Amino acid sequence: NGTNKVQIQINSISDTMCPWCWVGKRNMEAALQLAPYIDAKVEWWPFFLDKNLSEDGKPVRDYYRDNYGNPSVGENMMPGLIAAGRRVGLDFETTFSKLAIYRPTIKSHRLIEYAKRQGKQNEMVEALFRMYYVEGKHLNSVEHLVETAEVVGLSGVKDYLESNEDENSVYEHAAHVKGTANGVPTFLFTRSDQPNSRPISFSGGQPTEAFLEVFEHLSEVS
């Protein structure tokens, strides 16, 4: 009975170029399937792992050297990521593990904002992850983003992306979010009937059980 469900808000902070964010999304969705007593509204908030990437992008090894001090960080992370992806039905090996260049993600974040206004944010996030990690398309290509948005059923995307609409507000939102999250994915959970309570939060590639623990806790809070 839907009226007896516990209504919760989940704010998911992620960057489209963060593979662990797709793993986190999968684990969250698996947990929601296992928690029929929870009715969740999910919203996606922007985060930039590197908002200074140029349109031409940056070679992966240079990116890790500049941001983490070691060009091999990405290669060292890959076996664990591939294994974590397999556990939730995601393939990071075929395409993503061979990616040579990281490109900026602002256009993809604007598209997520655009999709939110049309009630299709969650579907758009999923489609962007698939486009990038499986199909190997570019997160800053208007052409690729328009194709992907059409699959989700969005219209007017080309004109929107070729403008700079929402660009400043997305950057401002991401700057504000950085006070809450210093890494991604980060998930914030609140009960919808207690919107001003301090959110429960956790970060990283947490398993489904971590989400279920939060759901159980929120269902017991009076």
GROMACS .gro file of C-alpha atoms in nm:
model
  222
    1ASN     CA    1   0.000   0.000   0.000
    2GLY     CA    2   0.168   0.318  -0.122
    3THR     CA    3   0.017   0.530   0.157
    4ASN     CA    4   0.211   0.332   0.419
    5LYS     CA    5   0.543   0.376   0.248
    6VAL     CA    6   0.815   0.592   0.398
    7GLN     CA    7   0.874   0.885   0.164
    8ILE     CA    8   1.240   0.976   0.133
    9GLN     CA    9   1.450   1.216  -0.071
   10ILE     CA   10   1.782   1.092  -0.215
   11ASN     CA   11   2.015   1.356  -0.354
   12SER     CA   12   2.286   1.187  -0.555
   13ILE     CA   13   2.599   1.394  -0.619
   14SER     CA   14   2.792   1.267  -0.917
   15ASP     CA   15   3.001   1.345  -1.221
   16THR     CA   16   2.920   1.172  -1.548
   17MET     CA   17   3.292   1.092  -1.591
   18CYS     CA   18   3.297   0.904  -1.257
   19PRO     CA   19   3.246   0.530  -1.320
   20TRP     CA   20   3.185   0.461  -0.950
   21CYS     CA   21   2.882   0.688  -0.978
   22TRP     CA   22   2.720   0.438  -1.216
   23VAL     CA   23   2.806   0.153  -0.979
   24GLY     CA   24   2.653   0.356  -0.695
   25LYS     CA   25   2.338   0.421  -0.897
   26ARG     CA   26   2.302   0.048  -0.964
   27ASN     CA   27   2.347  -0.040  -0.596
   28MET     CA   28   2.094   0.227  -0.493
   29GLU     CA   29   1.840   0.093  -0.742
   30ALA     CA   30   1.898  -0.266  -0.626
   31ALA     CA   31   1.840  -0.156  -0.266
   32LEU     CA   32   1.516   0.024  -0.359
   33GLN     CA   33   1.394  -0.297  -0.524
   34LEU     CA   34   1.461  -0.479  -0.195
   35ALA     CA   35   1.289  -0.212   0.016
   36PRO     CA   36   0.924  -0.198  -0.096
   37TYR     CA   37   0.842   0.006   0.217
   38ILE     CA   38   1.044   0.298   0.078
   39ASP     CA   39   0.914   0.548  -0.177
   40ALA     CA   40   1.216   0.747  -0.294
   41LYS     CA   41   1.241   1.064  -0.496
   42VAL     CA   42   1.589   1.078  -0.649
   43GLU     CA   43   1.754   1.397  -0.765
   44TRP     CA   44   2.095   1.426  -0.933
   45TRP     CA   45   2.329   1.708  -0.835
   46PRO     CA   46   2.636   1.813  -1.036
   47PHE     CA   47   2.999   1.764  -0.937
   48PHE     CA   48   3.311   1.828  -1.144
   49LEU     CA   49   3.610   1.602  -1.089
   50ASP     CA   50   3.803   1.848  -1.306
   51LYS     CA   51   3.616   2.153  -1.426
   52ASN     CA   52   3.930   2.292  -1.594
   53LEU     CA   53   3.943   2.030  -1.871
   54SER     CA   54   3.965   2.196  -2.213
   55GLU     CA   55   3.725   2.105  -2.494
   56ASP     CA   56   4.003   1.896  -2.650
   57GLY     CA   57   4.030   1.702  -2.326
   58LYS     CA   58   4.336   1.562  -2.153
   59PRO     CA   59   4.516   1.227  -2.190
   60VAL     CA   60   4.408   0.995  -1.909
   61ARG     CA   61   4.759   0.953  -1.765
   62ASP     CA   62   4.814   1.331  -1.761
   63TYR     CA   63   4.479   1.375  -1.587
   64TYR     CA   64   4.578   1.138  -1.305
   65ARG     CA   65   4.926   1.287  -1.278
   66ASP     CA   66   4.787   1.643  -1.251
   67ASN     CA   67   4.498   1.562  -1.017
   68TYR     CA   68   4.636   1.276  -0.806
   69GLY     CA   69   5.012   1.310  -0.846
   70ASN     CA   70   5.051   0.969  -1.010
   71PRO     CA   71   4.980   0.889  -1.378
   72SER     CA   72   4.911   0.522  -1.291
   73VAL     CA   73   4.618   0.584  -1.053
   74GLY     CA   74   4.361   0.508  -1.324
   75GLU     CA   75   4.529   0.185  -1.433
   76ASN     CA   76   4.567   0.073  -1.072
   77MET     CA   77   4.197   0.139  -1.004
   78MET     CA   78   4.072  -0.039  -1.317
   79PRO     CA   79   4.074  -0.408  -1.203
   80GLY     CA   80   3.869  -0.323  -0.892
   81LEU     CA   81   3.631  -0.108  -1.096
   82ILE     CA   82   3.585  -0.377  -1.362
   83ALA     CA   83   3.509  -0.635  -1.091
   84ALA     CA   84   3.266  -0.401  -0.911
   85GLY     CA   85   3.095  -0.328  -1.242
   86ARG     CA   86   3.056  -0.698  -1.322
   87ARG     CA   87   2.883  -0.755  -0.988
   88VAL     CA   88   2.609  -0.509  -1.090
   89GLY     CA   89   2.592  -0.599  -1.459
   90LEU     CA   90   2.810  -0.316  -1.595
   91ASP     CA   91   3.096  -0.356  -1.841
   92PHE     CA   92   3.383  -0.112  -1.787
   93GLU     CA   93   3.638  -0.334  -1.958
   94THR     CA   94   3.541  -0.336  -2.325
   95THR     CA   95   3.532   0.039  -2.386
   96PHE     CA   96   3.604   0.252  -2.080
   97SER     CA   97   3.928   0.078  -1.977
   98LYS     CA   98   4.072   0.168  -2.320
   99LEU     CA   99   3.968   0.535  -2.305
  100ALA     CA  100   4.264   0.760  -2.386
  101ILE     CA  101   4.126   1.109  -2.322
  102TYR     CA  102   3.901   1.263  -2.056
  103ARG     CA  103   3.681   1.550  -2.173
  104PRO     CA  104   3.482   1.816  -1.987
  105THR     CA  105   3.137   1.724  -1.856
  106ILE     CA  106   2.956   2.059  -1.828
  107LYS     CA  107   2.730   1.993  -2.129
  108SER     CA  108   2.622   1.657  -1.986
  109HIS     CA  109   2.540   1.821  -1.650
  110ARG     CA  110   2.336   2.089  -1.826
  111LEU     CA  111   2.150   1.812  -2.009
  112ILE     CA  112   2.072   1.643  -1.676
  113GLU     CA  113   1.929   1.975  -1.555
  114TYR     CA  114   1.726   2.010  -1.876
  115ALA     CA  115   1.593   1.655  -1.837
  116LYS     CA  116   1.488   1.729  -1.479
  117ARG     CA  117   1.250   1.999  -1.603
  118GLN     CA  118   1.090   1.740  -1.831
  119GLY     CA  119   1.062   1.480  -1.555
  120LYS     CA  120   1.325   1.251  -1.708
  121GLN     CA  121   1.636   1.319  -1.503
  122ASN     CA  122   1.699   0.965  -1.379
  123GLU     CA  123   1.656   0.818  -1.729
  124MET     CA  124   1.890   1.082  -1.871
  125VAL     CA  125   2.161   1.004  -1.615
  126GLU     CA  126   2.140   0.633  -1.697
  127ALA     CA  127   2.155   0.703  -2.071
  128LEU     CA  128   2.459   0.930  -2.030
  129PHE     CA  129   2.647   0.665  -1.830
  130ARG     CA  130   2.569   0.406  -2.099
  131MET     CA  131   2.665   0.644  -2.379
  132TYR     CA  132   3.001   0.717  -2.219
  133TYR     CA  133   3.113   0.391  -2.058
  134VAL     CA  134   2.966   0.140  -2.304
  135GLU     CA  135   2.934   0.326  -2.634
  136GLY     CA  136   3.250   0.533  -2.587
  137LYS     CA  137   3.085   0.858  -2.698
  138HIS     CA  138   3.199   1.202  -2.583
  139LEU     CA  139   3.034   1.379  -2.290
  140ASN     CA  140   3.104   1.719  -2.448
  141SER     CA  141   2.981   1.634  -2.801
  142VAL     CA  142   2.653   1.811  -2.882
  143GLU     CA  143   2.589   1.554  -3.155
  144HIS     CA  144   2.635   1.256  -2.919
  145LEU     CA  145   2.435   1.421  -2.641
  146VAL     CA  146   2.145   1.504  -2.876
  147GLU     CA  147   2.134   1.142  -3.001
  148THR     CA  148   2.128   1.013  -2.645
  149ALA     CA  149   1.862   1.263  -2.534
  150GLU     CA  150   1.638   1.155  -2.821
  151VAL     CA  151   1.649   0.796  -2.693
  152VAL     CA  152   1.518   0.925  -2.359
  153GLY     CA  153   1.246   1.122  -2.538
  154LEU     CA  154   1.373   1.476  -2.489
  155SER     CA  155   1.322   1.739  -2.756
  156GLY     CA  156   1.477   2.081  -2.817
  157VAL     CA  157   1.814   1.959  -2.690
  158LYS     CA  158   2.035   2.082  -2.977
  159ASP     CA  159   1.925   2.445  -2.940
  160TYR     CA  160   1.957   2.420  -2.563
  161LEU     CA  161   2.311   2.277  -2.569
  162GLU     CA  162   2.430   2.524  -2.832
  163SER     CA  163   2.322   2.808  -2.604
  164ASN     CA  164   2.484   2.861  -2.264
  165GLU     CA  165   2.156   2.828  -2.075
  166ASP     CA  166   2.199   2.687  -1.721
  167GLU     CA  167   2.579   2.688  -1.751
  168ASN     CA  168   2.637   2.939  -1.471
  169SER     CA  169   2.368   2.792  -1.246
  170VAL     CA  170   2.510   2.439  -1.287
  171TYR     CA  171   2.861   2.561  -1.199
  172GLU     CA  172   2.717   2.751  -0.900
  173HIS     CA  173   2.523   2.447  -0.782
  174ALA     CA  174   2.835   2.230  -0.813
  175ALA     CA  175   3.040   2.483  -0.615
  176HIS     CA  176   2.775   2.481  -0.342
  177VAL     CA  177   2.759   2.099  -0.342
  178LYS     CA  178   3.137   2.082  -0.295
  179GLY     CA  179   3.079   2.199   0.062
  180THR     CA  180   2.882   1.877   0.120
  181ALA     CA  181   3.079   1.629  -0.088
  182ASN     CA  182   3.453   1.614  -0.139
  183GLY     CA  183   3.425   1.306  -0.358
  184VAL     CA  184   3.174   1.121  -0.572
  185PRO     CA  185   2.943   0.950  -0.566
  186THR     CA  186   2.794   1.099  -0.251
  187PHE     CA  187   2.437   1.018  -0.152
  188LEU     CA  188   2.230   1.234   0.086
  189PHE     CA  189   1.918   1.083   0.243
  190THR     CA  190   1.634   1.260   0.425
  191ARG     CA  191   1.278   1.173   0.512
  192SER     CA  192   1.041   1.383   0.303
  193ASP     CA  193   0.838   1.469   0.613
  194GLN     CA  194   1.156   1.598   0.783
  195PRO     CA  195   1.312   1.811   0.507
  196ASN     CA  196   1.512   2.026   0.750
  197SER     CA  197   1.674   1.738   0.934
  198ARG     CA  198   2.044   1.676   0.881
  199PRO     CA  199   2.080   1.430   0.591
  200ILE     CA  200   2.241   1.092   0.638
  201SER     CA  201   2.521   1.068   0.384
  202PHE     CA  202   2.790   0.838   0.255
  203SER     CA  203   3.036   0.841  -0.031
  204GLY     CA  204   3.210   0.597  -0.262
  205GLY     CA  205   3.119   0.265  -0.419
  206GLN     CA  206   2.903   0.147  -0.130
  207PRO     CA  207   2.725  -0.189  -0.157
  208THR     CA  208   2.349  -0.235  -0.168
  209GLU     CA  209   2.355  -0.327   0.204
  210ALA     CA  210   2.473   0.024   0.294
  211PHE     CA  211   2.167   0.174   0.125
  212LEU     CA  212   1.937  -0.077   0.296
  213GLU     CA  213   2.078   0.015   0.637
  214VAL     CA  214   1.995   0.380   0.573
  215PHE     CA  215   1.646   0.293   0.448
  216GLU     CA  216   1.580   0.085   0.759
  217HIS     CA  217   1.705   0.363   0.985
  218LEU     CA  218   1.489   0.626   0.813
  219SER     CA  219   1.182   0.403   0.831
  220GLU     CA  220   1.225   0.382   1.210
  221VAL     CA  221   1.283   0.753   1.275
  222SER     CA  222   0.973   0.914   1.421
   0.00000   0.00000   0.00000
